[in-house]
Amino acid sequence: MKHAPLVQDLINAFTCLPGVGARSAQRMSYWLLERNRQGGSRLATALSAAMEGVEHCPQCRNFAEQGLCPVCQDQRREQGLLCVVESPADVLAVEQSGEYRGRYFVLMGHLSPIDGIGPRDIGLDLLEQQISSGAVAEIILATSTTVEGEATAHYILDLTRNTDVSVSRIAQGVPMGGELEFVDGVTLAHALRGRQKVPPSF
Amino acid sequence: MKHAPLVQDLINAFTCLPGVGARSAQRMSYWLLERNRQGGSRLATALSAAMEGVEHCPQCRNFAEQGLCPVCQDQRREQGLLCVVESPADVLAVEQSGEYRGRYFVLMGHLSPIDGIGPRDIGLDLLEQQISSGAVAEIILATSTTVEGEATAHYILDLTRNTDVSVSRIAQGVPMGGELEFVDGVTLAHALRGRQKVPPSF
C-alpha cells in the first residue's frame, strides 16, 4: 500500500521518537491528519524552536535558552551546594522529591571509555573549574548506581582531593514500599552496609 | 520545577498525540534534545509539510496531495468496484489482506446524528453522484460492525435502490485463530446466521 508521499514522510519521521514503531507512527500521523491538524502544526513549531533554540546552561549544563537555566538563575537556591546528576530527567526526579534546595551539575551522560566518552565529554573540566574556584562547598553525588555511574562518581571524588569540598553519595538501599523478598542481593548488601543507627527518640 | 520555556512548550505540544501523557511527552522531548536533534528537526519539517499539504482525494476522500490519491491513480485497479470504509487506517487493513483490487471510498467517519454528523459530512453526496453516474458496478460495505457503522451501511444501501449496483457487506463471523469459547454471543449469532455450505470438494 502506498501512502501519499507527505503522509509516508510523516510516518517515517515519527519513528525517530523513543518507543514509537511503524504502527504507532502511522496511528499518530492519521490521528493528527484526521482530528488535530492545529495540534500538529503547533507541535511542528515547538519542535523546530526547541531543536534550534535549546542550548546548555553555561553553569550546570542542563537545558537552557540563552544563558543560565531557571535553577541557576534562582538566587534563593543554596549556591555552594551542588548535586551532580547524569541527565535533565534526574534533575526533575530530585526536584520532585522536594528535599533539595541547592544547585545541580548535569553531566549529560557518564564516563564510558568503551564508547569513547571521557571526562571532558561530560563537562568534568567545567566542574573542576567550579571546584577550584572555591564556589562549591558541598557536592552530592547522585549519578546512577550502575558501573559507569559509580566510576563517574569516583572520578569526581578524586577531583575534590586536597580541597575543602565535602562530598557525599546518595544513600543506596531498599526502595520505599518495596517488599524485602523482591529486593535483589546487591541492593540488600548495600542497604545492610549503609545501615543507620536508630536515634533513641524513634 | 521549571523547565526552560522552549522545553516546556515542546512537552506540552507532544501531549496532543494519542496515548501520550505528560510523562511520555517529557521523555520524548528529552530524548530528542539529548540524542537526536536532527531527527527532531526532520519531524518538525515533515509535520508542517503534512499538516498544510495533505488534502483529500477528490474521488475517494482518502489522504492525498494535489489531486488523486495513489490508489485512485492506479489504472490497474478495477474501476467499477468500490469498497466503502470509515477511515484511511481501514484502507491499509484491507490492502494488507491482499484480497482486494478495486477502489475505495473513505467516509472519514460514520453517520452519528447525536454528534451532528450527517450524510454530507461523510461525503455521501459525493458517493451518490458516483453511483448515479454509472461509474460503480459493485459496492462492498466494509464499515465497522458498530451501531453507527451498520446504520451508515444501511444508508448507503438505500442510495443504491433503483440502480444496477450490486451491494455486499463483508462477512461477519468468528475471527481466524479465535477459540470458539472466547467469541462473544453476538458475533457467534452472526457466524451461525452467515454459515456457508461446504462444497463437496472440500
Coordinates of C-alpha atoms in Angstrom, one line a residue:
Chain A
M1 CA 0.0 0.0 0.0
K2 CA 1.3 3.4 -1.0
H3 CA 0.6 6.3 1.2
A4 CA 0.6 9.8 -0.2
P5 CA 4.3 10.8 -0.1
L6 CA 3.8 13.6 2.6
V7 CA 2.0 11.1 4.8
Q8 CA 4.7 8.5 4.3
D9 CA 7.4 11.1 5.2
L10 CA 5.5 12.0 8.4
I11 CA 5.2 8.3 9.4
N12 CA 8.9 7.7 8.8
A13 CA 9.8 10.9 10.8
F14 CA 7.7 9.8 13.8
T15 CA 9.7 6.6 14.2
C16 CA 12.6 8.8 15.5
L17 CA 10.8 9.0 18.8
P18 CA 11.7 6.5 21.6
G19 CA 9.3 3.6 21.7
V20 CA 7.5 4.6 18.5
G21 CA 7.5 1.9 15.8
A22 CA 6.0 1.9 12.4
R23 CA 2.5 1.1 13.7
S24 CA 2.3 3.8 16.4
A25 CA 3.9 6.3 13.9
Q26 CA 1.0 5.5 11.5
R27 CA -1.6 5.9 14.2
M28 CA -0.1 9.3 15.3
S29 CA 0.1 10.6 11.7
Y30 CA -3.5 9.6 10.9
W31 CA -4.8 11.0 14.2
L32 CA -3.2 14.4 13.6
L33 CA -4.3 14.5 10.0
E34 CA -7.9 13.5 10.7
R35 CA -8.6 15.2 14.0
N36 CA -6.0 17.7 15.1
R37 CA -4.1 19.5 12.4
Q38 CA -3.8 22.5 14.6
G39 CA -2.1 20.5 17.3
G40 CA 0.2 19.0 14.7
S41 CA 1.2 22.4 13.4
R42 CA 1.8 23.6 17.0
L43 CA 4.0 20.6 17.6
A44 CA 5.9 21.3 14.4
T45 CA 6.6 24.9 15.6
A46 CA 7.5 23.8 19.1
L47 CA 9.8 21.2 17.8
S48 CA 11.8 23.4 15.4
A49 CA 12.0 26.2 18.0
A50 CA 13.3 23.7 20.7
M51 CA 15.7 21.8 18.4
E52 CA 17.3 25.1 17.3
G53 CA 16.9 27.2 20.4
V54 CA 17.6 25.0 23.4
E55 CA 21.2 25.1 24.5
H56 CA 23.0 24.1 27.6
C57 CA 23.3 26.2 30.8
P58 CA 26.9 27.5 30.9
Q59 CA 27.0 26.9 34.7
C60 CA 25.2 23.5 35.2
R61 CA 24.9 22.1 31.6
N62 CA 21.2 21.5 32.0
F63 CA 18.9 22.6 29.1
A64 CA 18.5 26.3 28.9
E65 CA 18.0 29.0 26.3
Q66 CA 20.4 31.9 26.1
G67 CA 22.2 32.0 29.4
L68 CA 21.5 30.4 32.7
C69 CA 18.8 27.8 33.3
P70 CA 15.9 28.6 35.6
V71 CA 17.5 26.8 38.6
C72 CA 20.9 28.6 38.2
Q73 CA 19.0 31.9 37.9
D74 CA 17.2 31.3 41.2
Q75 CA 19.1 33.2 43.8
R76 CA 17.2 31.6 46.7
R77 CA 18.9 28.3 45.9
E78 CA 21.9 27.4 48.1
Q79 CA 24.7 28.4 45.8
G80 CA 27.5 26.4 47.4
L81 CA 25.6 23.1 47.4
L82 CA 25.9 21.1 44.2
C83 CA 24.1 17.9 43.2
V84 CA 25.8 16.0 40.4
V85 CA 23.4 14.0 38.2
E86 CA 23.6 12.3 34.8
S87 CA 20.6 13.8 32.9
P88 CA 17.9 16.5 33.0
A89 CA 15.4 13.8 33.8
D90 CA 17.4 13.1 37.0
V91 CA 17.1 16.8 37.9
L92 CA 13.3 16.6 37.7
A93 CA 13.3 13.4 39.8
V94 CA 15.4 15.1 42.5
E95 CA 13.2 18.3 42.3
Q96 CA 10.1 16.2 42.7
S97 CA 11.4 14.7 45.9
G98 CA 11.1 18.2 47.4
E99 CA 14.1 17.6 49.6
Y100 CA 16.7 19.6 47.7
R101 CA 17.4 23.3 47.6
G102 CA 20.9 23.6 46.1
R103 CA 22.1 23.8 42.5
Y104 CA 22.8 21.0 40.0
F105 CA 25.6 19.9 37.7
V106 CA 24.2 17.8 34.8
L107 CA 26.8 15.6 33.2
M108 CA 24.6 14.7 30.2
G109 CA 26.0 11.2 30.4
H110 CA 28.6 9.2 32.3
L111 CA 32.2 8.2 31.8
S112 CA 32.3 5.3 29.4
P113 CA 35.8 4.7 27.9
I114 CA 34.3 1.9 25.7
D115 CA 32.1 4.4 23.9
G116 CA 34.9 7.0 23.9
I117 CA 33.2 9.2 26.5
G118 CA 35.9 10.8 28.6
P119 CA 35.8 13.4 31.4
R120 CA 35.7 16.4 29.0
D121 CA 32.7 15.0 27.2
I122 CA 30.6 15.1 30.3
G123 CA 31.8 18.5 31.4
L124 CA 34.1 17.4 34.2
D125 CA 36.6 20.1 33.2
L126 CA 33.9 22.7 33.9
L127 CA 33.1 21.0 37.2
E128 CA 36.8 21.0 38.1
Q129 CA 36.9 24.8 37.5
Q130 CA 34.0 25.4 39.7
I131 CA 35.5 23.3 42.5
S132 CA 38.9 25.0 42.3
S133 CA 37.3 28.5 42.1
G134 CA 36.0 27.8 45.7
A135 CA 32.4 28.3 44.7
V136 CA 31.4 24.8 45.8
A137 CA 31.2 23.9 49.5
E138 CA 29.4 20.6 49.2
I139 CA 28.9 18.0 46.5
I140 CA 26.2 15.3 46.5
L141 CA 27.0 12.6 44.0
A142 CA 23.7 11.4 42.5
T143 CA 24.9 9.5 39.5
S144 CA 23.3 6.2 38.7
T145 CA 24.2 3.1 40.7
T146 CA 25.5 1.4 37.5
V147 CA 29.1 0.5 36.9
E148 CA 29.5 3.7 34.8
G149 CA 27.7 5.9 37.3
E150 CA 29.9 4.6 40.1
A151 CA 33.1 5.1 38.1
T152 CA 32.0 8.7 37.3
A153 CA 31.2 9.3 41.0
H154 CA 34.7 8.1 41.9
Y155 CA 36.3 10.3 39.3
I156 CA 34.5 13.3 40.7
L157 CA 35.6 12.3 44.2
D158 CA 39.2 12.4 43.0
L159 CA 38.7 16.0 41.7
T160 CA 37.9 17.1 45.2
R161 CA 41.0 15.7 46.9
N162 CA 43.1 18.4 48.5
T163 CA 40.1 20.8 48.6
D164 CA 37.7 21.7 51.4
V165 CA 34.7 20.4 49.5
S166 CA 32.7 17.9 51.4
V167 CA 31.4 15.1 49.2
S168 CA 28.6 12.6 49.8
R169 CA 26.9 9.9 47.8
I170 CA 23.1 9.5 47.9
A171 CA 22.1 6.5 50.1
Q172 CA 21.8 3.2 48.4
G173 CA 19.3 0.8 49.9
V174 CA 15.8 -0.7 49.9
P175 CA 13.3 1.4 48.0
M176 CA 10.3 2.7 49.9
G177 CA 7.3 0.4 49.6
G178 CA 9.4 -2.4 48.4
E179 CA 8.9 -5.8 49.9
L180 CA 12.2 -7.3 51.1
E181 CA 11.8 -10.6 49.4
F182 CA 11.8 -8.9 46.0
V183 CA 14.9 -6.8 46.6
D184 CA 18.0 -8.1 44.8
G185 CA 21.1 -9.2 46.7
V186 CA 23.4 -6.4 45.7
T187 CA 20.9 -3.7 46.8
L188 CA 20.3 -5.6 50.1
A189 CA 24.1 -5.8 50.7
H190 CA 24.3 -2.0 50.2
A191 CA 21.3 -1.5 52.5
L192 CA 23.0 -3.6 55.2
R193 CA 26.3 -1.9 54.9
G194 CA 24.7 1.5 54.9
R195 CA 22.5 0.8 58.0
Q196 CA 22.0 3.8 60.2
K197 CA 21.7 3.9 64.0
V198 CA 18.1 4.5 65.1
P199 CA 18.0 7.5 67.5
P200 CA 16.6 6.8 70.9
S201 CA 13.7 9.1 70.3
F202 CA 12.4 7.0 67.4
Chain B
M1 CA 10.3 22.5 38.8
K2 CA 10.6 25.0 35.9
H3 CA 11.8 23.8 32.5
A4 CA 13.3 26.2 30.1
P5 CA 10.2 27.7 28.3
L6 CA 11.1 26.2 24.9
V7 CA 11.4 22.8 26.5
Q8 CA 8.1 23.2 28.4
D9 CA 6.4 24.3 25.1
L10 CA 7.7 21.2 23.4
I11 CA 6.5 18.9 26.2
N12 CA 3.0 20.5 26.1
A13 CA 2.9 20.2 22.3
F14 CA 3.7 16.5 22.4
T15 CA 0.7 15.7 24.6
C16 CA -1.5 16.4 21.5
L17 CA -0.5 12.9 20.3
P18 CA -2.9 10.0 21.0
G19 CA -1.7 8.0 24.0
V20 CA 1.0 10.5 25.0
G21 CA 0.7 11.9 28.5
A22 CA 2.8 14.4 30.4
R23 CA 5.4 11.8 31.3
S24 CA 5.9 10.3 27.8
A25 CA 5.9 13.8 26.3
Q26 CA 8.8 14.7 28.7
R27 CA 10.7 11.5 27.8
M28 CA 10.2 12.2 24.0
S29 CA 11.3 15.9 24.4
Y30 CA 14.4 15.0 26.4
W31 CA 15.3 12.1 24.1
L32 CA 15.2 14.4 21.0
L33 CA 17.1 17.2 22.7
E34 CA 19.8 15.0 24.1
R35 CA 20.3 12.5 21.4
N36 CA 18.5 13.2 18.1
R37 CA 18.1 16.9 17.3
Q38 CA 18.4 16.1 13.6
G39 CA 15.5 13.6 13.9
G40 CA 13.5 16.2 15.8
S41 CA 14.1 18.8 13.1
R42 CA 13.2 16.3 10.4
L43 CA 10.0 15.6 12.3
A44 CA 9.2 19.3 12.5
T45 CA 9.6 19.7 8.8
A46 CA 7.6 16.6 7.9
L47 CA 4.8 17.7 10.3
S48 CA 4.3 21.1 9.0
A49 CA 4.5 19.9 5.4
A50 CA 1.9 17.2 6.0
M51 CA -0.4 19.4 8.1
E52 CA -0.5 22.0 5.4
G53 CA -0.1 19.9 2.3
V54 CA -2.2 16.8 2.8
E55 CA -5.7 17.1 1.4
H56 CA -8.4 14.7 0.5
C57 CA -8.6 12.8 -2.8
P58 CA -11.5 14.3 -4.8
Q59 CA -12.6 10.8 -5.8
C60 CA -12.3 8.6 -2.8
R61 CA -11.7 11.1 0.1
N62 CA -8.6 9.3 1.3
F63 CA -5.5 11.4 2.1
A64 CA -3.8 12.7 -1.0
E65 CA -1.8 15.7 -2.1
Q66 CA -2.9 17.7 -5.0
G67 CA -5.3 15.5 -6.9
L68 CA -6.0 11.8 -6.8
C69 CA -4.6 9.5 -4.2
P70 CA -2.1 6.7 -5.2
V71 CA -4.9 4.1 -5.3
C72 CA -7.3 6.2 -7.5
Q73 CA -4.4 7.0 -9.8
D74 CA -3.6 3.3 -10.3
Q75 CA -5.3 2.3 -13.6
R76 CA -4.7 -1.4 -13.0
R77 CA -7.3 -1.2 -10.2
E78 CA -10.8 -2.5 -11.1
Q79 CA -12.5 0.9 -11.5
G80 CA -16.1 -0.3 -11.1
L81 CA -15.5 -2.0 -7.8
L82 CA -15.8 0.2 -4.7
C83 CA -15.0 -0.7 -1.1
V84 CA -16.6 1.7 1.4
V85 CA -14.6 2.1 4.6
E86 CA -14.6 4.5 7.5
S87 CA -11.0 5.6 7.7
P88 CA -7.6 5.6 6.0
A89 CA -6.4 3.0 8.5
D90 CA -9.2 0.7 7.3
V91 CA -7.9 1.1 3.7
L92 CA -4.5 -0.1 4.9
A93 CA -6.1 -3.0 6.7
V94 CA -7.9 -4.1 3.6
E95 CA -4.8 -3.6 1.4
Q96 CA -2.8 -5.7 3.8
S97 CA -5.2 -8.6 3.4
G98 CA -4.0 -8.8 -0.3
E99 CA -7.5 -9.8 -1.3
Y100 CA -8.8 -6.6 -2.9
R101 CA -8.0 -5.0 -6.3
G102 CA -10.8 -2.4 -6.6
R103 CA -11.0 1.2 -5.5
Y104 CA -12.1 2.7 -2.1
F105 CA -14.4 5.3 -0.8
V106 CA -13.3 6.6 2.6
L107 CA -16.0 8.2 4.7
M108 CA -13.7 9.7 7.3
G109 CA -16.2 8.8 9.9
H110 CA -19.7 7.4 10.2
L111 CA -23.2 8.7 10.5
S112 CA -23.8 9.9 14.0
P113 CA -26.9 12.1 14.4
I114 CA -26.1 12.6 18.1
D115 CA -22.7 14.2 17.2
G116 CA -24.4 16.2 14.4
I117 CA -22.6 14.1 11.7
G118 CA -25.0 13.7 8.7
P119 CA -24.6 12.2 5.3
R120 CA -22.9 15.2 3.7
D121 CA -20.3 15.3 6.5
I122 CA -19.1 11.8 5.5
G123 CA -19.2 12.5 1.7
L124 CA -22.3 10.5 0.9
D125 CA -23.4 13.2 -1.6
L126 CA -20.2 12.5 -3.5
L127 CA -20.8 8.8 -3.3
E128 CA -24.4 9.2 -4.5
Q129 CA -23.0 11.2 -7.5
Q130 CA -20.6 8.4 -8.4
I131 CA -23.4 5.8 -8.1
S132 CA -25.8 7.7 -10.3
S133 CA -23.1 8.5 -12.8
G134 CA -23.0 4.8 -13.5
A135 CA -19.2 4.5 -12.7
V136 CA -19.8 2.0 -9.9
A137 CA -20.8 -1.6 -10.7
E138 CA -20.3 -3.1 -7.3
I139 CA -20.1 -1.8 -3.7
I140 CA -18.6 -3.7 -0.8
L141 CA -19.7 -2.2 2.5
A142 CA -16.8 -2.5 4.9
T143 CA -17.9 0.0 7.6
S144 CA -17.4 -1.1 11.3
T145 CA -19.7 -3.6 12.9
T146 CA -20.8 -1.0 15.4
V147 CA -24.3 0.6 15.6
E148 CA -23.1 3.6 13.7
G149 CA -21.2 1.6 11.1
E150 CA -24.3 -0.6 10.5
A151 CA -26.5 2.5 10.2
T152 CA -24.1 4.0 7.7
A153 CA -24.1 0.8 5.7
H154 CA -27.9 0.8 5.6
Y155 CA -27.9 4.4 4.5
I156 CA -25.6 3.6 1.6
L157 CA -27.6 0.5 0.7
D158 CA -30.6 2.8 0.3
L159 CA -28.6 5.0 -2.1
T160 CA -28.3 2.1 -4.4
R161 CA -32.0 1.3 -4.6
N162 CA -33.3 1.5 -8.2
T163 CA -29.8 1.2 -9.6
D164 CA -27.9 -1.8 -11.1
V165 CA -25.2 -1.6 -8.5
S166 CA -24.7 -4.9 -6.7
V167 CA -24.0 -4.4 -3.0
S168 CA -22.4 -6.7 -0.4
R169 CA -21.4 -6.5 3.2
I170 CA -18.1 -8.0 4.4
A171 CA -18.7 -11.3 6.2
Q172 CA -19.2 -11.1 10.0
G173 CA -18.2 -14.2 11.9
V174 CA -15.6 -15.8 14.0
P175 CA -12.1 -14.3 13.6
M176 CA -9.3 -16.6 12.3
G177 CA -7.3 -18.3 15.1
G178 CA -10.0 -17.4 17.6
E179 CA -11.1 -20.1 20.0
L180 CA -14.9 -20.5 20.0
E181 CA -15.3 -20.3 23.7
F182 CA -13.9 -16.8 23.8
V183 CA -16.1 -15.5 21.0
D184 CA -19.0 -13.3 22.2
G185 CA -22.6 -14.3 21.6
V186 CA -23.5 -11.6 19.1
T187 CA -20.5 -12.5 16.9
L188 CA -21.4 -16.2 17.2
A189 CA -25.0 -15.5 16.2
H190 CA -23.8 -13.7 13.1
A191 CA -21.4 -16.5 12.3
L192 CA -24.2 -19.1 12.5
R193 CA -26.7 -17.0 10.5
G194 CA -24.0 -16.4 7.9
R195 CA -22.9 -20.0 7.6
Q196 CA -21.9 -21.2 4.1
K197 CA -22.4 -24.5 2.5
V198 CA -19.2 -26.5 2.3
P199 CA -18.5 -27.5 -1.3
P200 CA -18.3 -31.3 -1.9
S201 CA -14.7 -30.9 -3.0
F202 CA -13.6 -29.6 0.5

